[in-house]
Tab-separated table of C-alpha atoms and ligand atoms in Angstrom:
chain	number	residue	atom	x	y	z
O	1	MET	CA	53.123	-44.682	-38.883
O	2	ARG	CA	50.391	-47.114	-39.952
O	3	PRO	CA	48.177	-48.497	-37.155
O	4	SER	CA	49.573	-52.040	-37.457
O	5	GLU	CA	53.134	-50.678	-37.247
O	6	SER	CA	52.282	-48.903	-33.971
O	7	THR	CA	50.808	-52.058	-32.452
O	8	ASN	CA	53.779	-54.138	-33.586
O	9	LEU	CA	56.151	-51.582	-32.119
O	10	TYR	CA	54.528	-51.996	-28.709
O	11	PHE	CA	54.669	-55.771	-29.239
O	12	ASN	CA	58.391	-55.605	-30.040
O	13	GLN	CA	59.219	-53.487	-26.974
O	14	ALA	CA	57.846	-56.336	-24.861
O	15	ALA	CA	59.319	-59.087	-27.071
O	16	ASP	CA	62.750	-57.436	-26.629
O	17	ARG	CA	62.376	-57.617	-22.837
O	18	LEU	CA	61.366	-61.262	-23.164
O	19	GLY	CA	64.374	-61.950	-25.415
O	20	MET	CA	62.028	-63.527	-27.933
O	21	ALA	CA	63.486	-65.248	-31.012
O	22	GLU	CA	62.842	-63.726	-34.427
O	23	TRP	CA	60.913	-66.725	-35.822
O	24	LEU	CA	58.467	-66.586	-32.916
O	25	ARG	CA	57.944	-62.830	-33.239
O	26	LYS	CA	57.109	-63.315	-36.883
O	27	LEU	CA	54.715	-66.129	-36.057
O	28	LEU	CA	52.935	-64.104	-33.365
O	29	VAL	CA	52.550	-60.839	-35.287
O	30	THR	CA	51.393	-62.393	-38.561
O	31	PRO	CA	47.578	-62.642	-38.741
O	32	LYS	CA	46.172	-66.098	-39.465
O	33	ARG	CA	43.740	-64.793	-42.029
O	34	GLU	CA	42.714	-61.477	-43.564
O	35	VAL	CA	39.534	-61.183	-45.562
O	36	THR	CA	38.316	-58.256	-47.661
O	37	VAL	CA	34.846	-58.538	-49.150
O	38	GLN	CA	32.584	-56.509	-51.371
O	39	VAL	CA	29.496	-55.292	-49.531
O	40	ALA	CA	26.960	-54.156	-52.127
O	41	PHE	CA	23.609	-53.110	-50.674
O	42	GLU	CA	20.532	-51.202	-51.720
O	43	ARG	CA	20.035	-47.629	-50.539
O	44	ASP	CA	16.515	-46.448	-49.707
O	45	ASN	CA	16.366	-44.652	-53.072
O	46	GLY	CA	16.989	-47.913	-54.942
O	47	GLN	CA	20.630	-47.148	-55.815
O	48	ILE	CA	23.265	-49.809	-55.159
O	49	GLU	CA	26.074	-48.718	-52.836
O	50	THR	CA	29.329	-50.698	-52.845
O	51	VAL	CA	31.714	-50.576	-49.877
O	52	LEU	CA	34.477	-52.803	-48.499
O	53	GLY	CA	34.102	-55.075	-45.479
O	54	PHE	CA	36.968	-56.630	-43.550
O	55	ARG	CA	37.588	-59.400	-41.018
O	56	VAL	CA	41.073	-60.059	-39.738
O	57	GLN	CA	41.606	-63.171	-37.628
O	58	HIS	CA	44.843	-62.642	-35.823
O	59	ASP	CA	45.498	-65.577	-33.499
O	60	ASN	CA	43.589	-68.556	-32.085
O	61	SER	CA	46.150	-70.339	-29.958
O	62	ARG	CA	44.293	-69.531	-26.706
O	63	GLY	CA	40.760	-70.107	-28.040
O	64	PRO	CA	38.251	-68.982	-30.658
O	65	MET	CA	39.028	-65.558	-32.087
O	66	LYS	CA	37.082	-62.641	-30.685
O	67	GLY	CA	36.628	-58.992	-31.505
O	68	GLY	CA	34.250	-56.258	-32.531
O	69	LEU	CA	32.828	-54.923	-35.767
O	70	ARG	CA	33.510	-51.270	-36.476
O	71	TYR	CA	31.502	-49.128	-38.893
O	72	HIS	CA	33.524	-45.966	-39.446
O	73	PRO	CA	34.889	-44.089	-42.491
O	74	ALA	CA	38.511	-44.599	-41.314
O	75	VAL	CA	38.168	-48.404	-41.327
O	76	ASP	CA	40.603	-50.065	-43.724
O	77	LEU	CA	42.504	-53.330	-43.770
O	78	ASP	CA	45.483	-51.986	-41.863
O	79	GLU	CA	43.403	-50.468	-39.058
O	80	VAL	CA	41.453	-53.712	-38.675
O	81	ARG	CA	44.728	-55.672	-38.667
O	82	SER	CA	46.046	-53.548	-35.819
O	83	LEU	CA	42.815	-53.812	-33.817
O	84	ALA	CA	42.699	-57.611	-34.345
O	85	SER	CA	46.177	-57.952	-32.919
O	86	LEU	CA	45.240	-55.770	-29.912
O	87	MET	CA	42.352	-58.194	-29.250
O	88	THR	CA	44.790	-61.133	-29.041
O	89	TRP	CA	46.829	-59.345	-26.368
O	90	LYS	CA	43.712	-58.011	-24.614
O	91	THR	CA	42.059	-61.420	-24.160
O	92	ALA	CA	45.402	-62.793	-22.957
O	93	VAL	CA	45.953	-59.999	-20.384
O	94	VAL	CA	42.607	-60.694	-18.718
O	95	GLU	CA	43.031	-64.459	-19.210
O	96	ILE	CA	39.807	-65.234	-21.000
O	97	PRO	CA	39.993	-68.251	-23.351
O	98	TYR	CA	39.947	-66.424	-26.659
O	99	GLY	CA	42.233	-65.322	-29.438
O	100	GLY	CA	41.884	-62.040	-31.305
O	101	ALA	CA	40.031	-60.784	-34.378
O	102	LYS	CA	38.391	-57.599	-35.638
O	103	GLY	CA	36.184	-56.556	-38.494
O	104	GLY	CA	34.490	-53.583	-39.972
O	105	ILE	CA	33.167	-51.627	-42.887
O	106	GLY	CA	34.630	-48.356	-44.148
O	107	ILE	CA	31.509	-46.223	-44.013
O	108	ASP	CA	29.945	-43.603	-41.723
O	109	PRO	CA	26.744	-45.262	-40.457
O	110	LYS	CA	25.329	-41.834	-39.558
O	111	THR	CA	24.922	-41.212	-43.311
O	112	LEU	CA	22.668	-44.292	-43.597
O	113	SER	CA	19.103	-44.944	-42.499
O	114	ARG	CA	18.445	-47.724	-39.993
O	115	LYS	CA	17.103	-49.959	-42.774
O	116	GLU	CA	20.218	-49.299	-44.864
O	117	VAL	CA	22.482	-50.305	-41.960
O	118	GLU	CA	20.427	-53.480	-41.600
O	119	ARG	CA	20.688	-54.355	-45.306
O	120	MET	CA	24.427	-53.629	-45.318
O	121	THR	CA	24.961	-55.812	-42.228
O	122	ARG	CA	23.036	-58.712	-43.759
O	123	VAL	CA	25.104	-58.553	-46.964
O	124	PHE	CA	28.299	-58.449	-44.889
O	125	VAL	CA	27.150	-61.633	-43.103
O	126	ASP	CA	26.383	-63.269	-46.467
O	127	GLU	CA	30.016	-62.636	-47.405
O	128	ILE	CA	31.743	-63.775	-44.191
O	129	HIS	CA	29.366	-66.256	-42.522
O	130	GLU	CA	31.556	-69.254	-43.342
O	131	ILE	CA	34.543	-67.948	-41.393
O	132	VAL	CA	32.741	-66.888	-38.195
O	133	GLY	CA	31.032	-69.121	-35.632
O	134	PRO	CA	30.800	-69.801	-31.893
O	135	ASP	CA	33.884	-72.049	-31.938
O	136	THR	CA	35.952	-70.119	-34.462
O	137	ASP	CA	35.437	-66.354	-34.441
O	138	ILE	CA	32.848	-64.404	-32.456
O	139	PRO	CA	32.116	-60.770	-33.402
O	140	ALA	CA	30.799	-58.057	-31.046
O	141	PRO	CA	29.998	-54.322	-31.100
O	142	ASP	CA	32.627	-51.637	-31.584
O	143	MET	CA	32.509	-48.051	-32.806
O	144	GLY	CA	29.462	-47.388	-35.001
O	145	THR	CA	27.710	-50.686	-34.186
O	146	ASN	CA	25.335	-51.622	-31.359
O	147	HIS	CA	23.081	-54.373	-30.015
O	148	GLU	CA	20.665	-53.940	-32.914
O	149	VAL	CA	23.415	-54.593	-35.481
O	150	MET	CA	24.405	-57.694	-33.461
O	151	SER	CA	20.816	-58.897	-33.667
O	152	TRP	CA	20.707	-58.541	-37.469
O	153	PHE	CA	24.078	-60.249	-37.715
O	154	ARG	CA	22.928	-63.205	-35.634
O	155	ASN	CA	19.624	-63.508	-37.478
O	156	GLN	CA	21.350	-63.559	-40.881
O	157	TRP	CA	24.059	-66.008	-39.746
O	158	GLU	CA	21.426	-68.378	-38.312
O	159	LYS	CA	19.717	-68.518	-41.722
O	160	TYR	CA	22.774	-70.448	-42.908
O	161	HIS	CA	23.777	-72.348	-39.773
O	162	GLY	CA	20.715	-72.674	-37.510
O	163	PHE	CA	20.046	-71.457	-33.971
O	164	ASN	CA	23.204	-70.485	-32.120
O	165	PRO	CA	23.155	-67.141	-30.291
O	166	ALA	CA	26.770	-67.653	-29.135
O	167	VAL	CA	27.921	-66.693	-32.654
O	168	ILE	CA	27.998	-63.035	-31.622
O	169	THR	CA	28.013	-61.075	-28.348
O	170	GLY	CA	26.661	-57.683	-27.343
O	171	LYS	CA	23.160	-58.767	-28.360
O	172	PRO	CA	20.020	-57.088	-26.948
O	173	VAL	CA	19.389	-58.302	-23.381
O	174	GLU	CA	15.971	-59.685	-24.359
O	175	GLU	CA	17.575	-61.682	-27.185
O	176	TYR	CA	20.271	-63.689	-25.409
O	177	GLY	CA	22.404	-60.648	-24.554
O	178	ALA	CA	24.132	-60.465	-21.166
O	179	ARG	CA	22.930	-58.056	-18.533
O	180	GLY	CA	25.677	-55.516	-17.979
O	181	ARG	CA	27.364	-55.960	-21.400
O	182	GLU	CA	26.559	-52.449	-22.580
O	183	GLU	CA	28.053	-50.733	-19.528
O	184	ALA	CA	30.950	-53.212	-19.260
O	185	THR	CA	33.784	-51.379	-21.041
O	186	GLY	CA	33.101	-48.079	-19.247
O	187	ARG	CA	32.599	-49.852	-15.942
O	188	GLY	CA	35.890	-51.720	-16.347
O	189	VAL	CA	37.662	-48.424	-17.103
O	190	GLY	CA	36.099	-46.892	-13.978
O	191	THR	CA	36.995	-49.881	-11.807
O	192	LEU	CA	40.636	-49.717	-12.852
O	193	ALA	CA	40.746	-45.920	-12.511
O	194	VAL	CA	39.797	-46.351	-8.851
O	195	LYS	CA	42.490	-49.037	-8.349
O	196	LEU	CA	45.168	-47.107	-10.215
O	197	MET	CA	44.604	-43.786	-8.407
O	198	LYS	CA	44.693	-45.617	-5.082
O	199	ARG	CA	48.068	-47.089	-6.022
O	200	LEU	CA	49.246	-43.609	-6.996
O	201	ASN	CA	47.991	-42.204	-3.664
O	202	VAL	CA	45.495	-39.801	-5.224
O	203	ARG	CA	42.178	-39.574	-3.394
O	204	PRO	CA	39.056	-39.711	-5.614
O	205	GLU	CA	37.920	-36.199	-4.586
O	206	GLN	CA	41.298	-34.799	-5.680
O	207	CYS	CA	41.337	-36.542	-9.032
O	208	ARG	CA	40.116	-33.990	-11.579
O	209	THR	CA	39.082	-36.183	-14.488
O	210	VAL	CA	38.670	-35.336	-18.168
O	211	ILE	CA	37.052	-37.738	-20.647
O	212	GLN	CA	37.270	-37.542	-24.442
O	213	GLY	CA	34.153	-39.117	-25.939
O	214	PHE	CA	30.681	-39.517	-24.476
O	215	GLY	CA	29.653	-42.612	-26.394
O	216	ASN	CA	29.116	-46.042	-24.883
O	217	VAL	CA	32.539	-46.217	-23.234
O	218	GLY	CA	33.057	-42.579	-22.165
O	219	SER	CA	29.565	-42.069	-20.783
O	220	HIS	CA	29.587	-45.219	-18.630
O	221	ALA	CA	33.083	-44.438	-17.370
O	222	ALA	CA	31.920	-40.890	-16.480
O	223	LYS	CA	28.925	-42.281	-14.612
O	224	PHE	CA	30.978	-44.819	-12.663
O	225	LEU	CA	33.653	-42.285	-11.737
O	226	SER	CA	31.267	-39.518	-10.695
O	227	GLU	CA	29.476	-42.069	-8.480
O	228	ALA	CA	32.889	-42.940	-7.015
O	229	ALA	CA	33.354	-39.229	-6.073
O	230	PHE	CA	35.807	-38.327	-8.864
O	231	PRO	CA	35.150	-34.764	-10.069
O	232	VAL	CA	34.589	-35.225	-13.814
O	233	ILE	CA	35.456	-31.665	-14.893
O	234	ALA	CA	35.223	-32.023	-18.683
O	235	VAL	CA	33.826	-34.356	-21.308
O	236	SER	CA	33.659	-33.955	-25.059
O	237	ASP	CA	31.791	-35.427	-27.982
O	238	LEU	CA	31.554	-34.457	-31.667
O	239	SER	CA	29.679	-31.277	-30.663
O	240	GLY	CA	32.530	-29.903	-28.496
O	241	THR	CA	33.877	-29.852	-24.937
O	242	TYR	CA	31.689	-29.314	-21.854
O	243	TYR	CA	33.538	-27.994	-18.808
O	244	ASN	CA	32.863	-27.244	-15.156
O	245	PRO	CA	35.887	-26.866	-12.831
O	246	LYS	CA	33.755	-27.968	-9.852
O	247	GLY	CA	32.613	-31.164	-11.582
O	248	LEU	CA	29.930	-31.771	-14.212
O	249	ASN	CA	26.471	-33.064	-13.430
O	250	VAL	CA	27.069	-36.386	-15.204
O	251	THR	CA	23.619	-37.830	-14.428
O	252	GLU	CA	21.945	-34.840	-16.053
O	253	MET	CA	24.271	-35.030	-19.074
O	254	LEU	CA	23.553	-38.734	-19.530
O	255	SER	CA	19.811	-38.229	-19.624
O	256	TYR	CA	20.217	-35.175	-21.894
O	257	SER	CA	22.355	-37.142	-24.344
O	258	PHE	CA	19.984	-40.124	-24.218
O	259	LYS	CA	17.004	-37.936	-25.160
O	260	ASN	CA	19.052	-36.058	-27.756
O	261	GLY	CA	20.054	-38.943	-30.069
O	262	ASN	CA	23.190	-39.805	-28.031
O	263	GLN	CA	24.706	-36.359	-28.493
O	264	LEU	CA	25.402	-33.456	-26.158
O	265	THR	CA	24.652	-30.782	-28.804
O	266	GLY	CA	22.764	-27.924	-27.126
O	267	TYR	CA	23.509	-29.000	-23.538
O	268	SER	CA	23.640	-25.755	-21.547
O	269	GLY	CA	24.551	-26.938	-18.025
O	270	ALA	CA	28.307	-26.389	-18.504
O	271	GLU	CA	30.840	-24.045	-20.098
O	272	ARG	CA	31.382	-24.782	-23.817
O	273	MET	CA	34.818	-25.017	-25.436
O	274	PRO	CA	36.108	-26.320	-28.753
O	275	GLY	CA	36.600	-30.102	-28.921
O	276	GLU	CA	40.427	-29.918	-29.215
O	277	ALA	CA	40.737	-28.001	-25.907
O	278	LEU	CA	39.966	-31.096	-23.891
O	279	LEU	CA	43.122	-33.182	-24.329
O	280	GLU	CA	45.431	-30.389	-23.187
O	281	MET	CA	43.444	-29.364	-20.123
O	282	ASP	CA	44.957	-29.103	-16.675
O	283	CYS	CA	43.736	-32.257	-14.909
O	284	ASP	CA	44.904	-35.270	-12.909
O	285	LEU	CA	43.414	-38.026	-15.027
O	286	LEU	CA	42.805	-38.009	-18.773
O	287	ILE	CA	40.672	-40.736	-20.349
O	288	PRO	CA	40.654	-40.791	-24.156
O	289	ALA	CA	37.533	-42.853	-24.940
O	290	ALA	CA	37.019	-42.142	-28.631
O	291	LEU	CA	39.261	-42.668	-31.655
O	292	GLY	CA	42.793	-44.012	-32.047
O	293	ASP	CA	45.948	-41.868	-32.472
O	294	VAL	CA	44.515	-38.731	-30.833
O	295	ILE	CA	47.727	-38.177	-28.847
O	296	HIS	CA	50.715	-37.893	-31.194
O	297	LYS	CA	54.099	-36.201	-31.304
O	298	GLU	CA	52.599	-32.778	-32.144
O	299	ASN	CA	50.418	-32.540	-29.022
O	300	ALA	CA	52.137	-34.933	-26.581
O	301	ASN	CA	54.245	-32.172	-25.067
O	302	ARG	CA	51.168	-30.088	-24.316
O	303	ILE	CA	49.356	-32.841	-22.383
O	304	ARG	CA	49.152	-31.775	-18.730
O	305	ALA	CA	47.537	-34.882	-17.203
O	306	LYS	CA	49.775	-36.910	-14.886
O	307	THR	CA	47.849	-40.109	-15.551
O	308	ILE	CA	46.193	-41.369	-18.730
O	309	ILE	CA	43.851	-44.338	-19.018
O	310	GLU	CA	43.421	-45.610	-22.577
O	311	ALA	CA	39.700	-46.389	-22.814
O	312	ALA	CA	39.847	-46.189	-26.634
O	313	ASN	CA	41.925	-48.620	-28.670
O	314	GLY	CA	45.307	-47.134	-29.597
O	315	PRO	CA	44.716	-43.480	-28.583
O	316	ILE	CA	48.444	-42.797	-27.996
O	317	ASP	CA	50.878	-43.411	-30.839
O	318	PRO	CA	54.352	-44.789	-30.006
O	319	GLU	CA	56.144	-41.444	-30.516
O	320	ALA	CA	53.777	-39.750	-28.082
O	321	ASP	CA	54.105	-42.711	-25.723
O	322	ALA	CA	57.883	-42.153	-25.577
O	323	ILE	CA	57.445	-38.399	-24.946
O	324	LEU	CA	54.888	-38.969	-22.184
O	325	SER	CA	56.921	-41.736	-20.547
O	326	ALA	CA	59.933	-39.403	-20.427
O	327	LYS	CA	57.681	-36.884	-18.632
O	328	LYS	CA	56.803	-39.657	-16.114
O	329	VAL	CA	53.139	-39.740	-17.089
O	330	THR	CA	51.528	-42.996	-15.915
O	331	ILE	CA	49.665	-44.698	-18.773
O	332	LEU	CA	47.252	-47.584	-18.237
O	333	PRO	CA	47.265	-49.298	-21.663
O	334	ASP	CA	44.198	-50.111	-23.778
O	335	ILE	CA	44.738	-53.880	-23.763
O	336	LEU	CA	44.110	-53.826	-20.019
O	337	ALA	CA	42.027	-50.674	-19.469
O	338	ASN	CA	39.237	-51.397	-21.948
O	339	ALA	CA	39.139	-55.179	-21.583
O	340	GLY	CA	35.876	-55.028	-19.604
O	341	GLY	CA	33.837	-55.169	-22.811
O	342	VAL	CA	35.317	-58.379	-24.137
O	343	THR	CA	35.283	-59.851	-20.626
O	344	VAL	CA	31.512	-59.494	-20.364
O	345	SER	CA	31.254	-60.681	-23.979
O	346	TYR	CA	32.907	-63.846	-22.718
O	347	PHE	CA	30.295	-64.078	-19.921
O	348	GLU	CA	27.558	-63.650	-22.541
O	349	TRP	CA	29.009	-66.451	-24.673
O	350	VAL	CA	29.291	-68.708	-21.605
O	351	GLN	CA	25.643	-68.023	-20.688
O	352	ASN	CA	24.508	-68.704	-24.262
O	353	ARG	CA	26.338	-71.996	-24.364
O	354	GLN	CA	24.954	-73.057	-20.979
O	355	HIS	CA	21.448	-71.802	-21.725
O	356	TYR	CA	21.586	-70.176	-18.328
O	357	ARG	CA	21.223	-66.544	-17.405
O	358	TRP	CA	23.299	-64.684	-14.827
O	359	SER	CA	22.048	-61.803	-12.683
O	360	LEU	CA	23.483	-58.321	-13.196
O	361	ASP	CA	25.142	-58.614	-9.782
O	362	ARG	CA	26.974	-61.750	-10.806
O	363	VAL	CA	28.163	-60.192	-14.077
O	364	ARG	CA	29.449	-57.127	-12.217
O	365	GLN	CA	31.174	-59.199	-9.541
O	366	GLU	CA	32.950	-61.444	-12.020
O	367	LEU	CA	33.918	-58.451	-14.155
O	368	ASP	CA	35.377	-56.743	-11.105
O	369	ARG	CA	37.346	-59.841	-10.150
O	370	THR	CA	38.698	-60.439	-13.668
O	371	MET	CA	39.777	-56.817	-14.140
O	372	THR	CA	41.251	-56.544	-10.643
O	373	ASP	CA	43.310	-59.748	-10.975
O	374	ALA	CA	44.673	-58.603	-14.341
O	375	PHE	CA	45.471	-55.138	-12.981
O	376	GLU	CA	47.307	-56.526	-9.951
O	377	ASN	CA	49.394	-58.857	-12.147
O	378	VAL	CA	50.325	-56.057	-14.544
O	379	TRP	CA	51.084	-53.656	-11.680
O	380	GLN	CA	53.386	-56.206	-9.971
O	381	GLN	CA	55.185	-57.001	-13.202
O	382	SER	CA	55.707	-53.318	-13.924
O	383	ALA	CA	56.952	-52.568	-10.392
O	384	SER	CA	59.265	-55.551	-10.108
O	385	LEU	CA	60.940	-55.015	-13.505
O	386	ASP	CA	60.719	-51.215	-13.416
O	387	ILE	CA	58.988	-51.066	-16.803
O	388	SER	CA	55.911	-49.235	-18.085
O	389	LEU	CA	52.460	-50.670	-17.450
O	390	ARG	CA	52.130	-51.076	-21.227
O	391	THR	CA	55.272	-53.168	-21.612
O	392	ALA	CA	54.303	-55.180	-18.511
O	393	ALA	CA	50.824	-55.882	-19.941
O	394	PHE	CA	52.224	-56.865	-23.344
O	395	MET	CA	54.839	-59.116	-21.710
O	396	LEU	CA	52.221	-61.009	-19.704
O	397	ALA	CA	49.958	-61.316	-22.744
O	398	ILE	CA	52.695	-62.388	-25.128
O	399	SER	CA	54.042	-65.010	-22.702
O	400	ARG	CA	50.589	-66.569	-22.419
O	401	VAL	CA	50.095	-66.670	-26.189
O	402	GLN	CA	53.632	-68.021	-26.607
O	403	ARG	CA	52.940	-70.789	-24.070
O	404	ALA	CA	49.713	-71.791	-25.850
O	405	THR	CA	51.526	-71.774	-29.190
O	406	GLU	CA	54.231	-74.037	-27.808
O	407	LEU	CA	51.698	-76.371	-26.182
O	408	ALA	CA	50.097	-76.725	-29.611
O	409	GLY	CA	53.399	-78.073	-30.870
O	410	MET	CA	54.912	-74.981	-32.444
O	411	SER	CA	58.442	-74.797	-31.109
O	412	HIS	CA	62.001	-75.087	-32.330
Y	501	LIG	N1	35.014	-53.970	-29.449
Y	501	LIG	C1	35.380	-54.232	-28.094
Y	501	LIG	C2	36.885	-54.172	-27.907
Y	501	LIG	O1	37.579	-53.529	-28.643
Y	501	LIG	C3	34.739	-55.495	-27.555
Y	501	LIG	C4	35.099	-56.764	-28.275
Y	501	LIG	C5	34.277	-57.972	-27.840
Y	501	LIG	O2	33.441	-57.838	-26.967
Y	501	LIG	O3	34.503	-59.038	-28.412
Y	501	LIG	O4	37.420	-54.698	-26.971
């Protein structure tokens, strides 16, 4: 199944429950605009490299479109289309005044030097600068991009349009970035893990937690949860799985990875296992925080976790979702679980537009409130209609986008 088909399947499960008319479904799933551009940039050896860049603007009925930029070899138009649509539902679930978009380039940035990534980013901006802006479409970091890439993006965009840091979020803190933006997605995942396990009557000390991915999202979630007394018994990154049944020393692993180019390669404070071992481990809570589609029909039956929190975008495909739901596994869906990142992006944009800077405490408090309100709404909806948390989240999101669409005059 292609990524956009998976996302639309989840959309349709909720649209069915809402009894939504066919014309409206078509209107809401069809992206407003899809752009593919040539990104031709100079390698350090003088050769010209040509790759494809994408920006999909899915929906703007609730506000300017918003979503990250992903640099990864698997990026193609269909993946970006699916991720753009997820952003529309994500911003609606947490009720921030944005629509959804996503962009990216199909390349592995680890094969490029820092200067090459900068040149590629600047060319990408040259190609798409007319369709992004603080009132239309606001990019942000995603897999393979970081605050430095945001800085280059902003600098190049401002060459055409003048000073306006609100054109992009996830910027360096010293250059109009928000305090707490980098930790925000992982922190939001951690905050909701605490709420969810409380609802499920599992005490933190009993909740053996396993996290796939130790990048920006996975590492901050691990930190938050170990501080909240959850035993984080395994984490993995590209170098393999690191395991300790009594709980890993997350603080030590974070500083090791930081000093080691953001990788755990060579870390010796835990038992080593192959990367694939992690998903099927005996645990109470599984947090996939890396790529999409890692849980599919071939491995779904071997998953032993009773609860899964989708920190990555789209880690469970619909076939696996059906298998896991039949096994009564509780799944907190991506559009709610990982919305902390875009929520603090919104706070960054607000600060930029007000030329006023919030303290880290304020960012954390407002993030906590936004995530908690959204979680409580989704939980109530799921309990009162006896439906999955995913369908409940999609129903709330879709109803809000539908309402905005109708208020804009689109109705039969
Ligand atoms: N890339 C992140 C996401 O998938 C953040 C998007 C943003 O901050 O706009 O939610």
